[in-house]
Coordinates of C-alpha atoms and ligand atoms in Angstrom, one line a residue:
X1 CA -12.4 -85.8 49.5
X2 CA -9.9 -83.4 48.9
X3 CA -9.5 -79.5 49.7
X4 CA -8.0 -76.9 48.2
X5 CA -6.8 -75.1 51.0
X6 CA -5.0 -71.6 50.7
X7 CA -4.6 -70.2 47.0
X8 CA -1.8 -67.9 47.0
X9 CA -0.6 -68.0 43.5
X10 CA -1.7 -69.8 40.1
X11 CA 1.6 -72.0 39.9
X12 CA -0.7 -74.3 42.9
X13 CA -2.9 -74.6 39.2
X14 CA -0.8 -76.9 37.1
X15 CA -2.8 -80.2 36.8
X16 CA -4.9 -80.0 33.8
X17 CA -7.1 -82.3 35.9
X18 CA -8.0 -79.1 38.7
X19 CA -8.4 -76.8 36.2
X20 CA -11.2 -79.3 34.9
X21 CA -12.7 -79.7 37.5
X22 CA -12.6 -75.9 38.8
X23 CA -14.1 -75.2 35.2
X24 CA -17.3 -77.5 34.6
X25 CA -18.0 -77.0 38.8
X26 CA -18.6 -73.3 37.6
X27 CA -20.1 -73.2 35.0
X28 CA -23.0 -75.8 36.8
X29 CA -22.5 -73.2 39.0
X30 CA -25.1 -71.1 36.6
X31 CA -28.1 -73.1 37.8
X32 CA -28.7 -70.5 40.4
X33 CA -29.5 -68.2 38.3
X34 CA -32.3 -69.7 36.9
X35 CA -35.6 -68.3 37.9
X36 CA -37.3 -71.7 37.4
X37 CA -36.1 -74.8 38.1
X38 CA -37.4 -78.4 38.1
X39 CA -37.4 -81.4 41.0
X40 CA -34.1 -82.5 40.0
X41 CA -32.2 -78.8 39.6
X42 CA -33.6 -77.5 42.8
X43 CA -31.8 -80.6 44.2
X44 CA -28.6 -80.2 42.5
X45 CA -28.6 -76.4 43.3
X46 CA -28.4 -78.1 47.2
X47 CA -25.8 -80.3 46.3
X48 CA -23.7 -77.0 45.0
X49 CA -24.2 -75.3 47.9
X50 CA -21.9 -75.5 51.4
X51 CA -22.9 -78.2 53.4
X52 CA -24.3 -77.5 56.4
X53 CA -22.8 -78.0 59.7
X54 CA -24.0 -76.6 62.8
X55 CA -23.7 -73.3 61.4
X56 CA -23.4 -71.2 58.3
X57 CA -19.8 -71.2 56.9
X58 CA -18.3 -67.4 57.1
X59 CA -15.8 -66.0 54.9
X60 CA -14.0 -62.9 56.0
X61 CA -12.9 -59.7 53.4
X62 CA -10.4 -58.2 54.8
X63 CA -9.6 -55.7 52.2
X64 CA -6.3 -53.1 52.7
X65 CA -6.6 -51.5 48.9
X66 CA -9.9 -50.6 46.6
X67 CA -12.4 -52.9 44.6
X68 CA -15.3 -53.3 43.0
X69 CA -15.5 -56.8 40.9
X70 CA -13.8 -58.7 43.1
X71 CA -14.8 -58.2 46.7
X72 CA -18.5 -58.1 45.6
X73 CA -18.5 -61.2 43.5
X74 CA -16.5 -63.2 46.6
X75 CA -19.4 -61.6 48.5
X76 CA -22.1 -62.5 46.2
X77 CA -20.9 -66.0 45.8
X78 CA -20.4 -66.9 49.2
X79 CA -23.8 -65.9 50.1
X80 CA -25.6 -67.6 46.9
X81 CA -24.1 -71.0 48.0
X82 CA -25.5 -70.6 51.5
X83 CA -22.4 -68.8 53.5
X84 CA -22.1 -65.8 55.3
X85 CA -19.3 -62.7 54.9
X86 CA -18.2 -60.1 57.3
X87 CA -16.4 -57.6 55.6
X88 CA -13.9 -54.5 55.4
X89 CA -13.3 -52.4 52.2
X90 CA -10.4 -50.1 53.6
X91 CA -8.9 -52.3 56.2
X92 CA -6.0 -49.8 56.0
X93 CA -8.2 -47.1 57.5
X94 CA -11.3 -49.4 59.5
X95 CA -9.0 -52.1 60.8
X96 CA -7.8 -52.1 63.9
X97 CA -4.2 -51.6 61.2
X98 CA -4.8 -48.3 61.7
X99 CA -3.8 -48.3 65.3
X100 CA -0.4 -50.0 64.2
X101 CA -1.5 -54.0 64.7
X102 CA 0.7 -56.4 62.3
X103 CA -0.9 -58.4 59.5
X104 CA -0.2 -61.6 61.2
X105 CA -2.2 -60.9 64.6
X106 CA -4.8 -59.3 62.3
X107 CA -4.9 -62.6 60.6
X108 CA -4.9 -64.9 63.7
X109 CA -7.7 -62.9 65.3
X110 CA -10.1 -62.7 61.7
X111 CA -9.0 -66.7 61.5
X112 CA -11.2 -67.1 64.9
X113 CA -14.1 -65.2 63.6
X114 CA -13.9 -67.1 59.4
X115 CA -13.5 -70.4 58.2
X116 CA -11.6 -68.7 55.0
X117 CA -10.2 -65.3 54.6
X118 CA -10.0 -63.6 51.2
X119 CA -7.2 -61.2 51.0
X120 CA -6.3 -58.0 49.1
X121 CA -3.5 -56.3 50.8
X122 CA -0.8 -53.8 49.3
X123 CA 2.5 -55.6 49.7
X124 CA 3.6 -58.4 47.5
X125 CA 4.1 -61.3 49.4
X126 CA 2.0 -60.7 52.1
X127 CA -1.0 -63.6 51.0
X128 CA 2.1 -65.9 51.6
X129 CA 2.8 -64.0 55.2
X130 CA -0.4 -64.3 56.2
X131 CA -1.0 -68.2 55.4
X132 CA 1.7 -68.8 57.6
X133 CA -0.1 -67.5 60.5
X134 CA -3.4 -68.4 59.6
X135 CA -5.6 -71.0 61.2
X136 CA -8.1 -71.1 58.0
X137 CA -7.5 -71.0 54.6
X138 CA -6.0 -67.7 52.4
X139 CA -7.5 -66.7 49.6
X140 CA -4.8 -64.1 47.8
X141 CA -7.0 -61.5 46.3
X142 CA -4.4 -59.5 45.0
X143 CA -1.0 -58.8 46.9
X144 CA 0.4 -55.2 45.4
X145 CA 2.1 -56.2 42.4
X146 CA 2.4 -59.5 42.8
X147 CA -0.4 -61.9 41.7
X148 CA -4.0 -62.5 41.8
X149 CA -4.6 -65.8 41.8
X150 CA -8.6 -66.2 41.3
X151 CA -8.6 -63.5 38.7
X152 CA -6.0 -65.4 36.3
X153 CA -8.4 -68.7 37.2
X154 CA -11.5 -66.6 35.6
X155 CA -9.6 -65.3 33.2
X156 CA -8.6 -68.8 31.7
X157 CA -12.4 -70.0 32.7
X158 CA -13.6 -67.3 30.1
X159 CA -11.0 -68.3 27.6
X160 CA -12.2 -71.7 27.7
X161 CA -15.5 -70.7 27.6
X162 CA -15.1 -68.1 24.9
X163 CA -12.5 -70.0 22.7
X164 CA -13.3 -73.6 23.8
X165 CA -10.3 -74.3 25.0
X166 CA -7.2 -73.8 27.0
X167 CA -4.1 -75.1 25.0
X168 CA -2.6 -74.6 21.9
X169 CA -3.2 -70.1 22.0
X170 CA -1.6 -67.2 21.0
X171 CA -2.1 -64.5 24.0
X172 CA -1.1 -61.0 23.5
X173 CA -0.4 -59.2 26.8
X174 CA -0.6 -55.6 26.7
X175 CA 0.0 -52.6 29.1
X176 CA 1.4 -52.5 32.4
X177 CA 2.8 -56.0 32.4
X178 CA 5.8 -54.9 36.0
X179 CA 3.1 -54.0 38.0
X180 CA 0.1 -55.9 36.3
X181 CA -0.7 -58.9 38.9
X182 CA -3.5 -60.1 36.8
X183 CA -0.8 -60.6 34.1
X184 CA 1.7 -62.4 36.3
X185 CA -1.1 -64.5 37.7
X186 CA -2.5 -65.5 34.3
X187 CA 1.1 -66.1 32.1
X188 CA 2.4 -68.3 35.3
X189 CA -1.0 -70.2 35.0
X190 CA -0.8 -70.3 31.4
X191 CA 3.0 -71.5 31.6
X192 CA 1.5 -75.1 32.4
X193 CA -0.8 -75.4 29.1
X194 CA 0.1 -76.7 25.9
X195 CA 1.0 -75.3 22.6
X196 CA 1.0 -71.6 24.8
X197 CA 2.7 -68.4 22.8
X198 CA 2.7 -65.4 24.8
X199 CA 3.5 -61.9 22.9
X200 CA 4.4 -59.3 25.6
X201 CA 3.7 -55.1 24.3
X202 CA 4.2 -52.9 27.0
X203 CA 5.7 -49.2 27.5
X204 CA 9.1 -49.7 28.6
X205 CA 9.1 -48.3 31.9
X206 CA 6.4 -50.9 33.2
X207 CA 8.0 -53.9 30.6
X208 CA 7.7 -57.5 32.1
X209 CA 10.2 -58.8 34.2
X210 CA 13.0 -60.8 32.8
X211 CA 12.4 -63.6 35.6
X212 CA 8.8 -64.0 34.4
X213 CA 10.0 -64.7 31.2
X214 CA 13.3 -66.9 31.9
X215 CA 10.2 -68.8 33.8
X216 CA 8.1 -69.5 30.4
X217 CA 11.3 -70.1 28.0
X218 CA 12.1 -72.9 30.8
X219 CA 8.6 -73.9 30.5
X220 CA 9.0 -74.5 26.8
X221 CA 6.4 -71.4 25.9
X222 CA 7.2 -69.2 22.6
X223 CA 7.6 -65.8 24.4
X224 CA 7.9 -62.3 22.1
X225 CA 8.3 -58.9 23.6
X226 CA 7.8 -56.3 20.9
X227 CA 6.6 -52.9 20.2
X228 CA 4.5 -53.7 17.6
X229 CA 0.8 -53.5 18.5
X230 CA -0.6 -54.2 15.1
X231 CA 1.4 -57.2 14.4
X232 CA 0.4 -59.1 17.2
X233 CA -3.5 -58.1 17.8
X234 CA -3.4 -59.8 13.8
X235 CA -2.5 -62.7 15.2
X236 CA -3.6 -63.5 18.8
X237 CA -6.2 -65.1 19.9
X238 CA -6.5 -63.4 23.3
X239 CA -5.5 -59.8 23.4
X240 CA -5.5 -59.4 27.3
X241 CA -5.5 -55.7 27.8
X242 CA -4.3 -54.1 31.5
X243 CA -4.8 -50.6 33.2
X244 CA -1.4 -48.8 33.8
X245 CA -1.0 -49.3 37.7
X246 CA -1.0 -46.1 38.4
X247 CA -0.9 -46.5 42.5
X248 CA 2.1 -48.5 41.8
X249 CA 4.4 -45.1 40.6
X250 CA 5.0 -44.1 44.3
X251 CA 8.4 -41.8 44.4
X252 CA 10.4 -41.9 47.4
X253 CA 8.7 -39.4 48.9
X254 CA 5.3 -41.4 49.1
X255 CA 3.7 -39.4 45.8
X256 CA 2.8 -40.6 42.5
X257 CA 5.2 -39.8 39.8
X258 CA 2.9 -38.0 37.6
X259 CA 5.6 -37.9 34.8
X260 CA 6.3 -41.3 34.5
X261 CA 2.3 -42.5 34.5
X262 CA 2.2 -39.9 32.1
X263 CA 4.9 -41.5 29.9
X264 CA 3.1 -45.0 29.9
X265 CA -0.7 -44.3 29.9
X266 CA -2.1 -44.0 26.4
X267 CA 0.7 -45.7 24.5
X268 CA -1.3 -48.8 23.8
X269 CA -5.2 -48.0 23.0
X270 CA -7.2 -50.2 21.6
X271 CA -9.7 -48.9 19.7
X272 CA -12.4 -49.8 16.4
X273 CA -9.6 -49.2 14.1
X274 CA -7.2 -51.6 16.2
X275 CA -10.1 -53.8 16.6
X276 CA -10.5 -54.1 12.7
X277 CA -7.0 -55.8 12.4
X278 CA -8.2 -58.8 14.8
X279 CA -8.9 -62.2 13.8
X280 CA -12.7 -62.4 13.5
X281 CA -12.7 -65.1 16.0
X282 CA -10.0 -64.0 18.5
X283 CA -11.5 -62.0 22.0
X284 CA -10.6 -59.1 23.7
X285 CA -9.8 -59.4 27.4
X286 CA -9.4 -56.9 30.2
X287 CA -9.6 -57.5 34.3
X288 CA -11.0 -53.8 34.9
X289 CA -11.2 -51.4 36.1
X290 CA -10.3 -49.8 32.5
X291 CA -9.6 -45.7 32.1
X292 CA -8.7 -45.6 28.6
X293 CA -6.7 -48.3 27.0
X294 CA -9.9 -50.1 25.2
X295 CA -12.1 -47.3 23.7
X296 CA -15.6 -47.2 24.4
X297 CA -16.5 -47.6 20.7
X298 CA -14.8 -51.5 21.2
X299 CA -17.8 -52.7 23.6
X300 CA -20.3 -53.0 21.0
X301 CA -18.3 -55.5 18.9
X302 CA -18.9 -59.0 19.9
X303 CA -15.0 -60.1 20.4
X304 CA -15.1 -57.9 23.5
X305 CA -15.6 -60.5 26.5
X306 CA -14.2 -58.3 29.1
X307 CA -18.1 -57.5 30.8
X308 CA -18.4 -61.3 30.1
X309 CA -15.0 -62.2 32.0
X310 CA -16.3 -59.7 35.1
X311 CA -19.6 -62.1 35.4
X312 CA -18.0 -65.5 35.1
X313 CA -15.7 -64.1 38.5
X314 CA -19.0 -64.6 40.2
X315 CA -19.1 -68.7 39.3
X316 CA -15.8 -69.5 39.4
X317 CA -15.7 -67.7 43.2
X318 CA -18.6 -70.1 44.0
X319 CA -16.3 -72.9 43.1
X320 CA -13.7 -72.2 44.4
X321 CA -15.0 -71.6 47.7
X322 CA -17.2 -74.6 47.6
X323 CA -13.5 -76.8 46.7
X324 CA -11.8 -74.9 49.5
X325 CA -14.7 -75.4 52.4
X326 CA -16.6 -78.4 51.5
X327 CA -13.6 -80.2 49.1
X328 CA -13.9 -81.9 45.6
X329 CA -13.8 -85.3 44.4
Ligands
NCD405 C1 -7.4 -55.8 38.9 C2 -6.6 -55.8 40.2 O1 -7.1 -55.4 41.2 O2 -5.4 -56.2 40.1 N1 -8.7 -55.7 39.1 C3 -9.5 -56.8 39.4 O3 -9.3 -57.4 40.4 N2 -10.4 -57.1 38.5 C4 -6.8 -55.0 37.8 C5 -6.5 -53.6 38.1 O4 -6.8 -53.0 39.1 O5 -6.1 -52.9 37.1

């Protein structure tokens, strides 16, 4: 039996082989939602969940930035397979942090309390810091602009789910692609697929970074960076859409540079008439939280899979906590 142990960043995700089993693990995942089950699923549903020890397996949230989707689905799985959580939303502000302690003791204290930690933390890097000093596994749930592991895992599941499969795609990346981690998470995990292009429209001040790309060319993926929205939304067959970081545009002095938000916010919107140009079986992604880069007017069409992508974080969680405390075959 084999664990998964800390997931810091989707590079760990290159095996075709994990990703398989990740996938059909969550979506049998979905039998606990079922209000009635028979002899045989009521079984199963106990095979899914932790095994159990002399005690309840705990996960610990130690969370130093806001969130909505992805500390409560964490939450909600862990519980649903038969764990426990203790938990802290603004670890910044209700962590002992806030007296001056380091991530690291922070971590080897929590690490006595959780058999896994799930991490969200301003400072990119800093999932990576703490696995070194941790005594249980990491779970990177966002590290400042750096990645987002379990998000760009979801995201995939829901292309696979949505598209039927994971290879040989067109996926347009659009908005705030510098600061976006969802974005580096996902093309990194993408990099390892087949028959990938990746078209890359963002406002030049928050453009992706040149290493990202040197990364994909060396991979062998078709990479484009362009201006032209309406081009590639006729083309793709995921148009993954991001929120311009705004937190991210600190100045110097600690404030956000309204100007430059400002400047990016609103370039790329995609809206019914941008929506109209689509393929008629492409999908239209987006991690949330959005502000106003899809217009409301977009949910109603049945390409938009971005409430759909927010509830398959809930099973693929489950998974992924049941590969990293009980192990897979
Ligand atoms: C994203 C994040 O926190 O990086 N949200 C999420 O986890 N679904 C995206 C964002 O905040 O824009």
């Amino acid at each position: 039996m084999a664990k998964l142990g800390h997931i810091l960043e989707t590079q760990q995700f290159k095996e075709k082989e994990l990703l398989d089993k990740l996938f059909s693990l969550s979506t049998e995942m979905k039998l606990f939602d079922k209000t009635s089950l028979i002899k045989e699923e009521v079984q199963r549903c106990e095979e899914l969940s932790l095994s159990k020890g002399s005690r309840k397996k705990i996960m610990a949230c130690l969370f130093y930035e806001p969130s909505t989707r992805t500390r409560f689905s964490f939450e909600t799985a862990m519980k649903i397979i038969g764990g426990d959580v203790l938990s802290t939303e603004s670890a910044g502000h209700f962590s002992s942090a806030a007296k001056g302690e380091s991530l690291p003791d922070t971590i080897k204290v929590v690490g006595g309390y959780a058999d896994v930690i799930v991490l969200r933390h301003p400072e990119e890097g800093s999932a990576k810091r703490a696995a070194r000093y941790s005594s249980v596994p990491i779970i990177n749930a966002g590290d400042g602009p750096g990645q987002h592991p379990t998000q760009a895992l979801l995201d995939l599941y829901t292309i696979n789910d949505e598209l039927g499969r994971m290879d040989e795609l067109e996926v347009a990346l659009v908005g705030d692609l510098k600061y976006g981690r969802t974005v580096h998470s996902l093309v990194y995990l993408l990099a390892h697929r087949k028959g990938i292009k990746i078209d890359f429209v963002a406002p030049p001040e928050v453009a992706i970074h040149p290493e990202i790309k040197k990364y994909l060319q060396k991979k062998g993926i078709e990479v484009e960076e362009t201006k032209e929205l309406e081009d590639v939304v006729r083309r793709a067959d995921v148009l993954y859409v991001t929120r311009i970081q705004k937190e991210r545009f600190k100045k110097s002095d600690g404030t956000i540079d309204e100007e430059k938000y400002k400047r990016c916010r609103g370039v790329y919107v995609i809206d019914e008439r941008i929506a109209d140009l689509m393929r008629a079986d492409s999908i239209i992604m987006h991690p949330l939280p959005r502000i106003d880069e899809i217009a409301q007017e977009v949910d109603k069409d049945k390409r938009a899979a971005y409430f759909r992508q927010a509830a398959n974080g809930k099973y693929v969680r489950m998974a992924l906590l049941k590969m990293v405390l009980d192990g897979y075959e």
